[in-house]
Coordinates of C-alpha atoms in Angstrom, one line a residue:
Chain A
M1 CA 0.0 0.0 0.0
L2 CA 2.8 2.3 1.0
R3 CA 4.7 1.4 -2.1
Q4 CA 1.7 2.0 -4.3
F5 CA 1.3 5.4 -2.8
F6 CA 5.0 6.1 -3.3
I7 CA 4.8 5.1 -7.0
L8 CA 1.8 7.2 -7.4
S9 CA 3.3 10.3 -5.9
C10 CA 6.6 9.8 -7.8
L11 CA 4.6 9.5 -11.0
F12 CA 2.6 12.7 -10.2
L13 CA 5.8 14.6 -9.4
S14 CA 7.5 13.4 -12.6
T15 CA 4.6 14.3 -14.7
V16 CA 4.4 17.8 -13.2
A17 CA 8.1 18.1 -13.6
F18 CA 7.7 17.1 -17.3
A19 CA 5.1 19.8 -17.8
Q20 CA 7.1 22.4 -16.0
Q21 CA 10.2 21.5 -18.0
H22 CA 8.3 21.8 -21.2
K23 CA 6.9 25.1 -20.2
H24 CA 10.3 26.4 -19.4
D25 CA 11.7 25.3 -22.7
H26 CA 9.0 26.9 -24.7
G27 CA 9.0 29.9 -22.5
H28 CA 12.6 31.0 -22.7
K29 CA 13.2 30.2 -26.3
H30 CA 11.1 33.1 -27.4
D31 CA 12.2 35.8 -25.1
G32 CA 15.7 36.0 -26.1
H33 CA 16.2 39.5 -24.7
E34 CA 15.7 38.4 -21.2
H35 CA 17.4 35.1 -21.2
N36 CA 19.9 36.1 -18.5
Q37 CA 17.2 36.0 -16.0
H38 CA 16.5 32.4 -16.7
D39 CA 19.8 31.2 -15.6
G40 CA 18.2 29.8 -12.5
H41 CA 15.9 27.4 -14.3
D42 CA 17.2 26.6 -17.7
H43 CA 19.0 23.4 -18.7
S44 CA 22.4 24.6 -17.6
G45 CA 21.4 23.9 -14.0
H46 CA 20.6 20.3 -14.7
N47 CA 23.1 19.5 -17.4
H48 CA 26.0 17.4 -16.3
D49 CA 27.8 17.9 -19.5
G50 CA 30.7 20.0 -18.5
H51 CA 29.2 23.1 -20.1
S52 CA 27.1 24.2 -17.2
G53 CA 28.8 27.6 -17.3
H54 CA 27.2 28.3 -20.6
D55 CA 23.7 29.6 -21.0
H56 CA 22.2 27.4 -23.7
S57 CA 19.2 29.7 -24.2
G58 CA 21.6 32.1 -25.8
H59 CA 21.9 29.8 -28.8
D60 CA 18.2 29.7 -29.5
H61 CA 16.8 31.6 -32.3
S62 CA 16.4 34.6 -30.2
G63 CA 18.1 37.6 -31.6
H64 CA 17.3 36.6 -35.1
A65 CA 14.6 37.8 -37.5
H66 CA 11.5 37.2 -35.3
S67 CA 12.7 37.4 -31.8
D68 CA 10.2 40.2 -31.1
S69 CA 7.2 38.1 -32.0
G70 CA 7.7 35.6 -29.3
D71 CA 7.0 37.9 -26.4
G72 CA 3.5 38.1 -25.1
H73 CA 2.3 35.2 -27.3
D74 CA 3.8 32.6 -25.2
G75 CA 4.9 30.9 -28.3
H76 CA 1.6 30.1 -29.8
G77 CA 0.9 33.1 -31.8
H78 CA 4.3 32.5 -33.3
E79 CA 4.5 33.3 -36.9
E80 CA 5.2 30.0 -38.7
H81 CA 8.0 30.0 -41.2
K82 CA 9.3 27.2 -43.3
N83 CA 12.8 26.8 -44.5
N84 CA 13.0 25.9 -48.1
F85 CA 16.2 24.0 -48.6
V86 CA 16.9 24.5 -52.2
T87 CA 20.3 23.0 -52.0
D88 CA 21.6 20.5 -49.4
C89 CA 24.5 22.7 -48.4
G90 CA 24.5 26.4 -47.4
T91 CA 20.9 27.4 -48.0
P92 CA 20.1 30.4 -45.7
A93 CA 17.8 29.1 -43.0
Q94 CA 16.4 30.1 -39.7
P95 CA 15.9 27.8 -36.7
H96 CA 12.4 26.4 -36.8
H97 CA 10.6 25.1 -33.8
H98 CA 7.6 22.9 -33.8
H99 CA 5.3 24.4 -31.2
G100 CA 2.8 21.7 -31.0
Y101 CA 3.3 18.5 -29.2
D102 CA 4.3 15.6 -31.5
P103 CA 3.4 12.4 -29.7
T104 CA 4.7 10.1 -32.3
G105 CA 8.0 11.8 -32.6
T106 CA 8.4 12.2 -28.8
A107 CA 7.6 8.5 -28.2
I108 CA 10.0 7.3 -30.9
H109 CA 12.7 9.7 -29.7
H110 CA 12.3 8.4 -26.1
I111 CA 12.6 4.8 -26.9
S112 CA 15.6 5.2 -29.3
D113 CA 19.2 4.7 -28.6
A114 CA 21.1 7.9 -27.9
N115 CA 24.6 9.1 -27.4
V116 CA 23.6 10.8 -24.2
Y117 CA 21.9 9.2 -21.2
T118 CA 19.0 11.4 -20.5
I119 CA 16.8 11.0 -17.5
M120 CA 13.4 12.6 -17.6
D121 CA 14.6 15.2 -20.1
M122 CA 16.5 16.9 -17.2
V123 CA 19.6 15.0 -16.3
R124 CA 21.9 14.5 -19.3
I125 CA 24.9 12.3 -18.7
P126 CA 27.3 12.6 -21.6
L127 CA 28.8 9.4 -22.9
P128 CA 32.0 8.7 -24.7
A129 CA 31.8 8.8 -28.5
I130 CA 33.9 6.5 -30.6
I131 CA 33.4 7.2 -34.3
Y132 CA 35.0 5.5 -37.2
N133 CA 35.2 8.1 -39.9
K134 CA 36.0 6.9 -43.4
T135 CA 38.3 9.9 -44.1
R136 CA 39.8 10.6 -40.7
G137 CA 39.8 7.1 -39.0
L138 CA 38.9 6.5 -35.4
E139 CA 37.9 9.5 -33.3
F140 CA 37.3 9.6 -29.6
F141 CA 35.5 12.4 -27.7
S142 CA 32.8 13.1 -25.1
T143 CA 29.3 13.8 -26.2
G144 CA 29.4 16.5 -23.5
K145 CA 31.0 18.6 -26.2
F146 CA 27.6 18.9 -27.9
G147 CA 25.9 20.5 -24.8
A148 CA 22.7 18.6 -25.4
G149 CA 19.5 20.5 -24.5
H150 CA 15.8 19.9 -24.9
H151 CA 14.9 16.9 -27.2
D152 CA 18.6 15.9 -26.8
N153 CA 19.6 18.3 -29.5
G154 CA 23.1 19.6 -29.2
H155 CA 23.7 23.3 -28.8
Y156 CA 27.3 23.0 -30.2
G157 CA 29.1 21.1 -32.9
Y158 CA 32.3 19.3 -32.7
K159 CA 34.3 19.0 -35.9
D160 CA 31.7 18.1 -38.5
Y161 CA 29.5 16.2 -35.9
V162 CA 26.3 17.6 -34.3
L163 CA 23.9 16.0 -31.9
Y164 CA 20.3 15.7 -33.3
Q165 CA 17.7 14.0 -31.1
G166 CA 20.4 12.3 -29.0
N167 CA 22.2 10.9 -32.0
I168 CA 25.5 11.9 -33.6
H169 CA 25.0 13.1 -37.1
R170 CA 27.6 14.3 -39.5
I171 CA 27.7 17.3 -41.9
T172 CA 29.2 16.1 -45.1
C173 CA 29.0 19.4 -47.1
A174 CA 32.3 20.3 -48.7
D175 CA 32.0 24.0 -48.0
F176 CA 31.3 23.4 -44.3
Q177 CA 34.0 24.6 -42.0
G178 CA 33.8 22.9 -38.6
S179 CA 35.8 23.5 -35.6
D180 CA 36.2 22.0 -32.1
H181 CA 33.5 24.2 -30.7
Y182 CA 30.9 26.1 -32.7
D183 CA 27.3 27.1 -32.1
V184 CA 24.4 25.1 -33.7
Q185 CA 21.4 27.4 -33.9
G186 CA 18.9 24.6 -34.5
F187 CA 17.7 21.8 -36.7
D188 CA 15.0 21.4 -39.3
T189 CA 13.7 18.6 -41.5
A190 CA 12.2 18.4 -44.9
M191 CA 10.2 15.5 -46.4
I192 CA 11.4 14.5 -49.8
K193 CA 9.4 12.3 -52.2
A194 CA 11.8 9.8 -53.5
K195 CA 11.4 8.0 -56.9
E196 CA 10.4 4.7 -55.4
G197 CA 7.4 6.4 -53.7
K198 CA 9.2 6.4 -50.3
D199 CA 9.1 9.5 -48.2
I200 CA 12.6 10.4 -47.0
E201 CA 13.2 12.7 -44.2
K202 CA 16.1 15.0 -44.8
R203 CA 17.6 16.6 -41.7
Y204 CA 19.4 19.9 -41.6
A205 CA 21.5 21.6 -39.0
I206 CA 21.5 25.4 -39.0
V207 CA 24.9 26.9 -38.4
N208 CA 25.5 30.6 -39.0
G209 CA 22.1 31.0 -40.6
K210 CA 22.8 28.4 -43.2
G211 CA 21.3 24.9 -43.4
Y212 CA 23.5 21.9 -43.9
L213 CA 22.3 18.5 -44.7
L214 CA 23.0 15.8 -42.0
E215 CA 24.1 12.3 -42.6
Q216 CA 23.1 9.8 -39.9
K217 CA 25.2 7.1 -38.6
T218 CA 25.6 3.9 -40.7
I219 CA 22.5 1.7 -40.3
W220 CA 22.6 -2.0 -41.3
D221 CA 19.1 -2.2 -42.7
A222 CA 19.9 -2.4 -46.4
G223 CA 17.8 0.7 -46.8
L224 CA 14.7 -1.0 -45.7
L225 CA 13.9 1.2 -42.8
G226 CA 15.2 4.5 -44.0
G227 CA 18.8 3.9 -43.2
G228 CA 21.9 2.7 -44.9
P229 CA 25.6 3.0 -45.1
S230 CA 27.0 6.5 -44.5
N231 CA 30.4 8.0 -44.2
F232 CA 30.8 7.2 -40.6
I233 CA 30.2 4.4 -38.2
D234 CA 29.2 5.2 -34.7
L235 CA 30.8 2.7 -32.3
S236 CA 30.1 4.6 -29.2
P237 CA 28.9 3.0 -26.0
T238 CA 25.4 4.5 -26.3
K239 CA 22.6 4.7 -23.7
N240 CA 21.6 1.1 -24.6
V241 CA 25.2 -0.1 -24.3
V242 CA 25.7 1.6 -21.0
S243 CA 22.5 0.1 -19.7
M244 CA 23.5 -3.4 -20.9
I245 CA 26.9 -3.0 -19.1
L246 CA 25.2 -1.8 -15.9
V247 CA 22.5 -4.5 -15.9
S248 CA 25.1 -7.2 -16.7
L249 CA 27.3 -6.0 -13.9
L250 CA 24.4 -5.9 -11.5
L251 CA 23.2 -9.3 -12.5
F252 CA 26.7 -10.7 -12.3
L253 CA 27.3 -9.3 -8.8
G254 CA 23.9 -10.6 -7.7
F255 CA 24.5 -14.1 -9.1
R256 CA 28.0 -14.2 -8.0
S257 CA 27.0 -13.7 -4.4
A258 CA 24.2 -16.2 -4.8
A259 CA 26.6 -18.7 -6.3
K260 CA 29.1 -18.3 -3.6
A261 CA 26.5 -19.1 -1.0
Y262 CA 26.4 -22.6 -2.3
T263 CA 29.9 -23.3 -1.1
T264 CA 30.1 -21.0 1.9
R265 CA 26.8 -22.0 3.2
A266 CA 26.7 -25.5 1.8
G267 CA 24.0 -27.7 3.2
E268 CA 22.0 -24.7 4.6
A269 CA 18.7 -23.3 3.5
P270 CA 19.0 -20.5 0.9
S271 CA 18.9 -17.0 2.2
G272 CA 19.2 -13.4 1.0
I273 CA 19.7 -12.9 -2.7
Q274 CA 20.2 -16.6 -3.2
A275 CA 16.6 -17.1 -2.0
Y276 CA 15.4 -14.7 -4.7
L277 CA 17.4 -16.1 -7.6
E278 CA 17.2 -19.8 -6.8
P279 CA 13.4 -20.2 -7.5
M280 CA 13.8 -18.5 -10.9
F281 CA 16.8 -20.5 -11.7
Q282 CA 15.1 -23.7 -10.7
Y283 CA 12.0 -22.7 -12.6
I284 CA 13.9 -22.2 -15.8
R285 CA 15.9 -25.5 -15.2
D286 CA 12.9 -27.7 -14.3
D287 CA 10.2 -26.2 -16.5
V288 CA 12.1 -25.0 -19.5
A289 CA 15.5 -26.8 -19.9
I290 CA 14.6 -30.3 -18.7
P291 CA 11.3 -30.8 -20.5
F292 CA 12.9 -29.8 -23.9
L293 CA 16.5 -31.0 -23.5
G294 CA 16.2 -33.9 -21.1
D295 CA 19.6 -35.3 -20.2
K296 CA 21.4 -32.7 -22.4
H297 CA 20.0 -29.8 -20.4
E298 CA 23.2 -29.3 -18.4
K299 CA 25.1 -28.4 -21.6
F300 CA 22.7 -25.7 -22.6
L301 CA 21.5 -24.4 -19.2
P302 CA 24.1 -21.6 -19.0
L303 CA 23.0 -20.2 -22.3
L304 CA 19.3 -20.4 -21.4
M305 CA 19.9 -18.8 -18.0
T306 CA 22.0 -16.1 -19.7
I307 CA 19.2 -15.3 -22.1
F308 CA 16.5 -15.3 -19.5
F309 CA 18.2 -13.1 -17.0
F310 CA 19.8 -10.8 -19.5
I311 CA 16.4 -10.1 -21.1
L312 CA 14.6 -10.0 -17.8
G313 CA 17.1 -7.7 -16.3
L314 CA 17.1 -5.3 -19.2
N315 CA 13.2 -5.4 -19.5
L316 CA 12.9 -4.5 -15.9
W317 CA 15.7 -1.9 -16.0
G318 CA 13.8 -0.2 -18.8
Q319 CA 10.7 0.0 -16.7
V320 CA 12.1 1.6 -13.6
P321 CA 11.0 5.2 -13.6
F322 CA 13.8 7.8 -13.4
L323 CA 16.4 5.5 -14.8
G324 CA 16.0 6.8 -18.3
S325 CA 13.4 4.3 -19.6
V326 CA 15.9 2.6 -21.6
N327 CA 14.6 0.4 -24.5
V328 CA 17.4 -2.1 -24.8
T329 CA 15.4 -5.3 -25.4
G330 CA 13.0 -3.3 -27.6
S331 CA 15.9 -2.5 -29.9
L332 CA 16.1 -4.8 -32.9
T333 CA 19.9 -4.8 -32.9
V334 CA 20.1 -6.3 -29.5
T335 CA 17.4 -8.9 -30.1
A336 CA 19.0 -9.7 -33.5
I337 CA 22.3 -10.4 -31.8
M338 CA 20.7 -12.8 -29.4
A339 CA 18.7 -14.5 -32.1
I340 CA 21.9 -14.9 -34.2
I341 CA 23.6 -16.5 -31.2
V342 CA 20.7 -18.8 -30.7
F343 CA 20.8 -19.7 -34.4
I344 CA 24.5 -20.4 -34.4
V345 CA 24.3 -22.5 -31.2
T346 CA 21.3 -24.5 -32.7
T347 CA 23.0 -25.0 -36.0
I348 CA 26.3 -26.1 -34.5
N349 CA 24.7 -28.6 -32.2
G350 CA 22.2 -29.9 -34.7
N351 CA 22.7 -33.7 -35.0
A352 CA 22.3 -36.0 -38.0
D353 CA 18.6 -36.4 -37.3
Y354 CA 18.0 -32.7 -37.3
W355 CA 19.7 -32.2 -40.6
K356 CA 18.0 -35.2 -42.1
H357 CA 14.6 -33.8 -41.1
I358 CA 15.4 -30.6 -42.8
L359 CA 17.1 -31.8 -45.9
W360 CA 15.4 -35.1 -46.6
P361 CA 12.3 -35.5 -44.3
P362 CA 11.8 -39.2 -43.7
D363 CA 8.6 -41.1 -44.1
T364 CA 7.1 -38.6 -46.6
P365 CA 6.3 -39.1 -50.2
L366 CA 8.5 -37.4 -52.8
F367 CA 6.1 -34.7 -53.8
V368 CA 5.6 -33.7 -50.1
K369 CA 9.4 -33.7 -49.8
I370 CA 9.6 -31.1 -52.6
I371 CA 7.3 -28.8 -50.7
L372 CA 8.6 -29.6 -47.3
I373 CA 12.4 -29.1 -47.9
P374 CA 12.2 -25.4 -48.8
V375 CA 9.8 -24.8 -45.9
E376 CA 12.1 -26.5 -43.4
I377 CA 15.1 -24.6 -44.7
M378 CA 13.2 -21.3 -44.5
G379 CA 12.0 -22.4 -41.0
M380 CA 15.6 -22.5 -39.8
F381 CA 15.9 -18.8 -40.5
I382 CA 12.4 -17.8 -39.6
K383 CA 12.7 -19.2 -36.1
P384 CA 15.4 -16.8 -34.9
L385 CA 13.8 -14.0 -36.9
T386 CA 10.5 -14.4 -35.0
L387 CA 12.5 -14.5 -31.7
M388 CA 14.1 -11.2 -32.7
L389 CA 10.9 -9.4 -33.8
R390 CA 8.7 -10.7 -30.9
L391 CA 10.9 -9.4 -28.2
A392 CA 11.7 -6.1 -29.8
G393 CA 8.1 -5.5 -30.8
N394 CA 6.7 -6.3 -27.5
I395 CA 9.0 -4.2 -25.4
S396 CA 9.0 -1.2 -27.8
A397 CA 5.2 -1.4 -27.9
G398 CA 5.1 -1.3 -24.1
H399 CA 7.3 1.7 -23.9
I400 CA 5.3 3.5 -26.6
A401 CA 2.1 2.8 -24.6
I402 CA 3.4 4.2 -21.5
L403 CA 4.9 7.2 -23.3
S404 CA 1.6 7.8 -25.0
F405 CA -0.3 7.9 -21.7
V406 CA 2.3 10.3 -20.3
G407 CA 1.9 12.3 -23.5
L408 CA -1.8 12.9 -22.6
I409 CA -0.5 15.5 -20.1
F410 CA 0.9 17.5 -23.0
I411 CA -1.9 16.9 -25.3
F412 CA -4.4 18.1 -22.7
G413 CA -2.1 20.8 -21.5
K414 CA -1.4 22.1 -25.0
A415 CA 2.3 21.4 -24.6
G416 CA 2.6 23.1 -21.3
A417 CA 0.6 26.2 -22.0
S418 CA -2.5 25.3 -20.0
L419 CA -2.0 24.3 -16.4
G420 CA -5.6 23.1 -16.1
G421 CA -5.3 20.9 -19.1
S422 CA -2.0 19.5 -17.7
L423 CA -3.7 18.6 -14.5
T424 CA -6.5 16.9 -16.3
G425 CA -4.0 15.1 -18.4
T426 CA -2.1 14.1 -15.3
A427 CA -5.2 12.8 -13.6
L428 CA -5.9 10.7 -16.7
A429 CA -2.3 9.7 -17.2
I430 CA -1.7 8.4 -13.7
P431 CA -4.1 5.5 -13.6
L432 CA -3.5 4.6 -17.2
T433 CA 0.2 4.7 -16.8
L434 CA 0.0 2.7 -13.6
F435 CA -2.1 0.1 -15.3
M436 CA 0.3 0.0 -18.3
M437 CA 3.3 -0.4 -16.0
A438 CA 1.6 -3.3 -14.2
I439 CA 1.0 -4.9 -17.6
E440 CA 4.6 -4.2 -18.7
L441 CA 5.9 -5.9 -15.5
I442 CA 4.1 -9.1 -16.6
V443 CA 5.3 -8.6 -20.2
A444 CA 8.9 -8.3 -18.9
F445 CA 8.7 -11.7 -17.4
V446 CA 6.6 -13.3 -20.1
Q447 CA 8.9 -12.1 -22.9
A448 CA 12.0 -13.2 -21.2
F449 CA 10.4 -16.6 -20.6
V450 CA 9.1 -16.9 -24.1
F451 CA 12.5 -16.2 -25.6
T452 CA 14.1 -18.8 -23.3
I453 CA 11.5 -21.5 -23.8
L454 CA 11.6 -21.1 -27.6
T455 CA 15.4 -21.2 -27.5
A456 CA 15.1 -24.4 -25.5
S457 CA 12.6 -25.9 -27.9
Y458 CA 14.9 -25.1 -30.9
L459 CA 17.8 -26.6 -29.2
G460 CA 15.7 -29.6 -28.2
A461 CA 14.6 -30.1 -31.7
A462 CA 18.2 -29.9 -33.0
T463 CA 19.6 -32.3 -30.5
E464 CA 16.7 -34.8 -30.1
E465 CA 17.5 -38.4 -30.8
H466 CA 14.9 -40.1 -32.9
H467 CA 14.7 -43.7 -32.3
D468 CA 11.9 -45.0 -34.4
H469 CA 9.4 -43.6 -36.8
H470 CA 6.1 -45.4 -36.9
Chain B
M1 CA 6.7 2.3 -44.1
I2 CA 6.8 6.0 -43.2
F3 CA 6.4 5.1 -39.6
L4 CA 8.9 2.4 -39.8
A5 CA 11.3 4.6 -41.6
G6 CA 11.5 6.9 -38.6
F7 CA 11.4 4.0 -36.2
A8 CA 14.8 4.2 -34.8
P9 CA 14.7 1.3 -32.3
F10 CA 14.3 -1.0 -35.2
Q11 CA 17.2 0.3 -37.2
P12 CA 20.2 -2.0 -36.7
T13 CA 23.3 0.0 -36.0
P14 CA 26.8 -1.5 -36.2
G15 CA 27.9 0.1 -33.0
L16 CA 25.1 -1.4 -30.9
A17 CA 25.4 -4.7 -32.7
L18 CA 29.1 -4.9 -31.9
W19 CA 28.7 -3.8 -28.3
S20 CA 25.7 -6.2 -27.7
L21 CA 27.6 -9.1 -29.2
V22 CA 30.6 -8.4 -27.0
I23 CA 28.6 -7.7 -23.9
F24 CA 26.3 -10.7 -24.4
C25 CA 29.2 -13.2 -25.0
L26 CA 31.2 -11.8 -22.1
F27 CA 28.1 -12.0 -19.9
W28 CA 27.4 -15.5 -21.1
W29 CA 31.0 -16.6 -20.4
L30 CA 31.2 -14.9 -17.0
M31 CA 27.8 -16.0 -15.8
S32 CA 28.4 -19.6 -17.0
K33 CA 31.8 -19.8 -15.3
Y34 CA 31.2 -17.9 -12.1
A35 CA 27.5 -18.1 -11.4
F36 CA 25.5 -20.6 -13.3
K37 CA 27.8 -23.6 -13.1
P38 CA 28.5 -23.2 -9.4
M39 CA 24.8 -22.8 -8.9
M40 CA 24.0 -25.8 -10.9
E41 CA 26.5 -27.8 -9.0
G42 CA 25.4 -26.4 -5.7
L43 CA 21.8 -27.2 -6.5
K44 CA 22.7 -30.7 -7.7
T45 CA 24.7 -31.4 -4.6
R46 CA 21.9 -30.2 -2.4
E47 CA 19.3 -32.2 -4.4
D48 CA 21.5 -35.3 -4.2
N49 CA 21.9 -34.8 -0.5
I50 CA 18.2 -34.5 -0.1
K51 CA 17.6 -37.6 -2.2
N52 CA 20.2 -39.5 -0.2
A53 CA 18.8 -38.4 3.0
L54 CA 15.4 -39.5 1.9
A55 CA 16.7 -42.8 0.7
E56 CA 18.5 -43.2 4.0
A57 CA 15.4 -42.3 5.9
D58 CA 13.4 -44.9 3.8
K59 CA 16.1 -47.5 4.5
A60 CA 16.1 -46.6 8.2
R61 CA 12.3 -46.9 8.3
E62 CA 12.5 -50.3 6.6
E63 CA 15.1 -51.4 9.0
M64 CA 13.0 -50.2 11.9
A65 CA 10.1 -52.2 10.4
N66 CA 12.3 -55.2 10.1
L67 CA 13.6 -54.8 13.6
K68 CA 10.0 -54.5 14.9
A69 CA 9.0 -57.6 13.1
E70 CA 12.0 -59.4 14.5
N71 CA 11.2 -58.2 17.9
E72 CA 7.7 -59.3 17.6
T73 CA 8.8 -62.8 16.5
I74 CA 11.3 -62.9 19.4
L75 CA 8.6 -61.8 21.7
A76 CA 6.1 -64.4 20.3
Q77 CA 8.8 -67.0 20.7
A78 CA 9.4 -65.9 24.2
R79 CA 5.8 -66.0 25.0
E80 CA 5.6 -69.5 23.6
E81 CA 8.6 -70.6 25.5
R82 CA 7.1 -69.1 28.6
A83 CA 3.9 -70.9 28.0
A84 CA 5.8 -74.1 27.4
M85 CA 7.9 -73.6 30.5
L86 CA 4.8 -72.9 32.6
K87 CA 3.2 -76.0 31.2
E88 CA 6.3 -78.1 32.0
A89 CA 6.5 -76.6 35.5
K90 CA 2.8 -77.4 36.0
E91 CA 3.4 -80.9 34.9
A92 CA 6.4 -81.3 37.0
K93 CA 4.5 -80.0 40.0
A94 CA 1.7 -82.4 39.3
N95 CA 4.2 -85.2 39.0
I96 CA 6.1 -84.3 42.1
I97 CA 2.8 -84.1 44.1
S98 CA 1.5 -87.3 42.7
E99 CA 4.8 -89.0 43.4
A100 CA 5.0 -87.6 46.8
K101 CA 1.4 -88.8 47.4
D102 CA 2.2 -92.2 46.1
K103 CA 5.3 -92.4 48.2
A104 CA 3.5 -91.3 51.3
K105 CA 0.9 -93.8 50.6
E106 CA 3.4 -96.5 50.2
D107 CA 5.2 -95.4 53.3
A108 CA 2.1 -95.4 55.3
Q109 CA 1.3 -98.8 53.9
R110 CA 4.7 -100.0 54.7
I111 CA 4.5 -98.6 58.3
M112 CA 1.1 -100.0 58.8
T113 CA 2.2 -103.4 57.6
S114 CA 5.3 -103.5 59.8
A115 CA 3.3 -102.2 62.6
K116 CA 0.8 -104.9 62.1
L117 CA 3.5 -107.5 61.8
E118 CA 5.1 -106.3 65.0
I119 CA 1.9 -106.3 66.8
D120 CA 1.2 -109.8 65.6
N121 CA 4.7 -110.9 66.7
E122 CA 4.3 -109.2 70.0
K123 CA 0.9 -110.8 70.4
K124 CA 2.3 -114.2 69.5
A125 CA 5.2 -113.7 71.9
A126 CA 2.9 -112.5 74.6
L127 CA 0.6 -115.5 74.0
T128 CA 3.5 -117.9 74.1
E129 CA 4.7 -116.4 77.3
V130 CA 1.2 -116.6 78.8
K131 CA 1.0 -120.2 77.5
N132 CA 4.2 -121.1 79.1
K133 CA 3.4 -119.4 82.3
V134 CA 0.0 -121.0 82.4
G135 CA 1.6 -124.4 81.7
L136 CA 4.1 -123.9 84.4
M137 CA 1.5 -122.7 86.8
A138 CA -0.7 -125.7 85.8
T139 CA 2.2 -128.1 86.2
E140 CA 3.0 -126.7 89.6
L141 CA -0.6 -126.8 90.5
A142 CA -0.9 -130.4 89.3
E143 CA 2.4 -131.3 91.0
K144 CA 1.0 -130.0 94.2
I145 CA -2.3 -131.8 93.7
I146 CA -0.7 -135.0 92.6
K147 CA 1.9 -134.8 95.3
K148 CA -0.7 -134.4 97.6
E149 CA -2.9 -137.0 96.2
L150 CA -0.8 -139.5 94.5
A151 CA 2.7 -138.8 95.5
A152 CA 4.5 -137.9 92.4
S153 CA 4.0 -140.4 89.5
P154 CA 5.7 -139.9 86.1
E155 CA 2.6 -141.1 84.4
H156 CA 0.7 -138.3 85.9
N157 CA 3.4 -135.7 84.8
S158 CA 3.4 -136.8 81.2
F159 CA -0.4 -136.9 81.3
V160 CA -0.6 -133.4 82.7
N161 CA 1.9 -132.2 80.1
K162 CA -0.2 -133.8 77.5
L163 CA -3.2 -132.0 78.8
V164 CA -1.4 -128.7 78.9
D165 CA -0.3 -129.1 75.3
E166 CA -3.8 -129.8 74.3
L167 CA -4.8 -126.7 76.0
N168 CA -4.5 -124.5 72.9
L169 CA -5.2 -120.9 73.7
N170 CA -5.8 -120.0 70.2

């Protein structure tokens, strides 16, 4: 009861803080003339990026063409302008701000990987950046150099890198002169209709009143999801990577102390952390590993346990409020790696029976074989593919649902302009978010369990001994 | 597709792929070596111990049951023995008593017989003595009578003696 109350109050405070934060951001961006008075509340106070001495609001579009129009309108009477990027490099442009609340964009931004570890859009922990640049080779620096602000957009640039929505982008324009520290006035996007009928979003950074096309980091999606190879590969330990390391370490420490207890307190009843981990361990062993793998379960048990606790730990880590709502297991890259490992282990351990069933299914007539063989071969690859998609989809969907409910505050509160609306939104968001969080807690366990049990079943099918077919 | 195009969590990035591969494999190795295997062994040892303890308890129970059965047979035997002994003792007692009775009877008979015999003998002796005395007394009496009457004749003496002999007291 006390804990529920605690969660409720935390949630309320966080939502109010969200609203306040939003209000501040929109507030001080349009009153460029008075920004010195905002030193107390603007990002610099919360930023842990080594640039706290700087006043970020100074880099906003204040002082430019329409700085006067912001005052008194609280941002909403703001005259909309649209940059028309005639060329990709050097088109004169002005920083453009979307004043409305964009739920889709916000949700996707919050569940995406980033080069800064942002907690509640307030605390921004800079992470190391490791970039492989095709012209300059490996480069190391801290993302603190970008001075990330609202929406994790960097206020500064480093060399030809800028930070847009938490991710490092590169300006590849030949006429662009970067330095170790320069101001980035803002970012803008333009939708381009491509020949194949796909809409491509072009992103621009505005530096010195000119727009420069941004190139995003290399994405291995063969162009299917709007990515592709680019001129640099980001090898940085991102938010997801840091979370993985932290969760792995926590799990390792927990399990290490539990494992030690078996020798130090041998013969005694389990206690402490051992008593928490042992039932889960035994559950996976007795209800997942042994039913599918039988006598061979001891060989594969470490992998199954690793998968289960890695996924569970990261699922739960992503759901703890105020830890950045990291979406590691909802990231296709991470689930793909796990699925590939499962695929490799299954394939290596497949016995003669397994391959025979795929390549020449016994006890079937020839015409059935002709249909069955391609299906079986495809099945080999579809199995890990479904593992990968199921986990990523479920966890991402959960995060989106929670973010959407929190987003009600901004939708009702007109992006922080109306306090009454914000309160209504908060009143709505609290029960919905609590409900969703409860569901997600179940999903965290279920998805970890499903991934593990399917892995066990694939391994079981690959190593099963067939004695007789009748 | 527009939605997916902007859906960054589903865009596979080389950096994250590399890091997750390294972290997962390292985690797998570390956990296997330092956590899962010791846990597996510890659990197995404990389960074996419990299994053994249960088996031993079963065995002990069985032994107890055997012991109990044995005790019971021993007890039954003892009871039987006791009954037999009691029976024997009873028989012995009866024998002893009957023997004693017989012996006593015999003794009594024997005593009675000897007593009778003695009495008879005594009686006979007493009668003989009485006969003798009476003979003597008769002889003396006759002597005196004859002396007085006939002066002593040997014919008279033998005649008297013959008379005395005929005088059977029986």
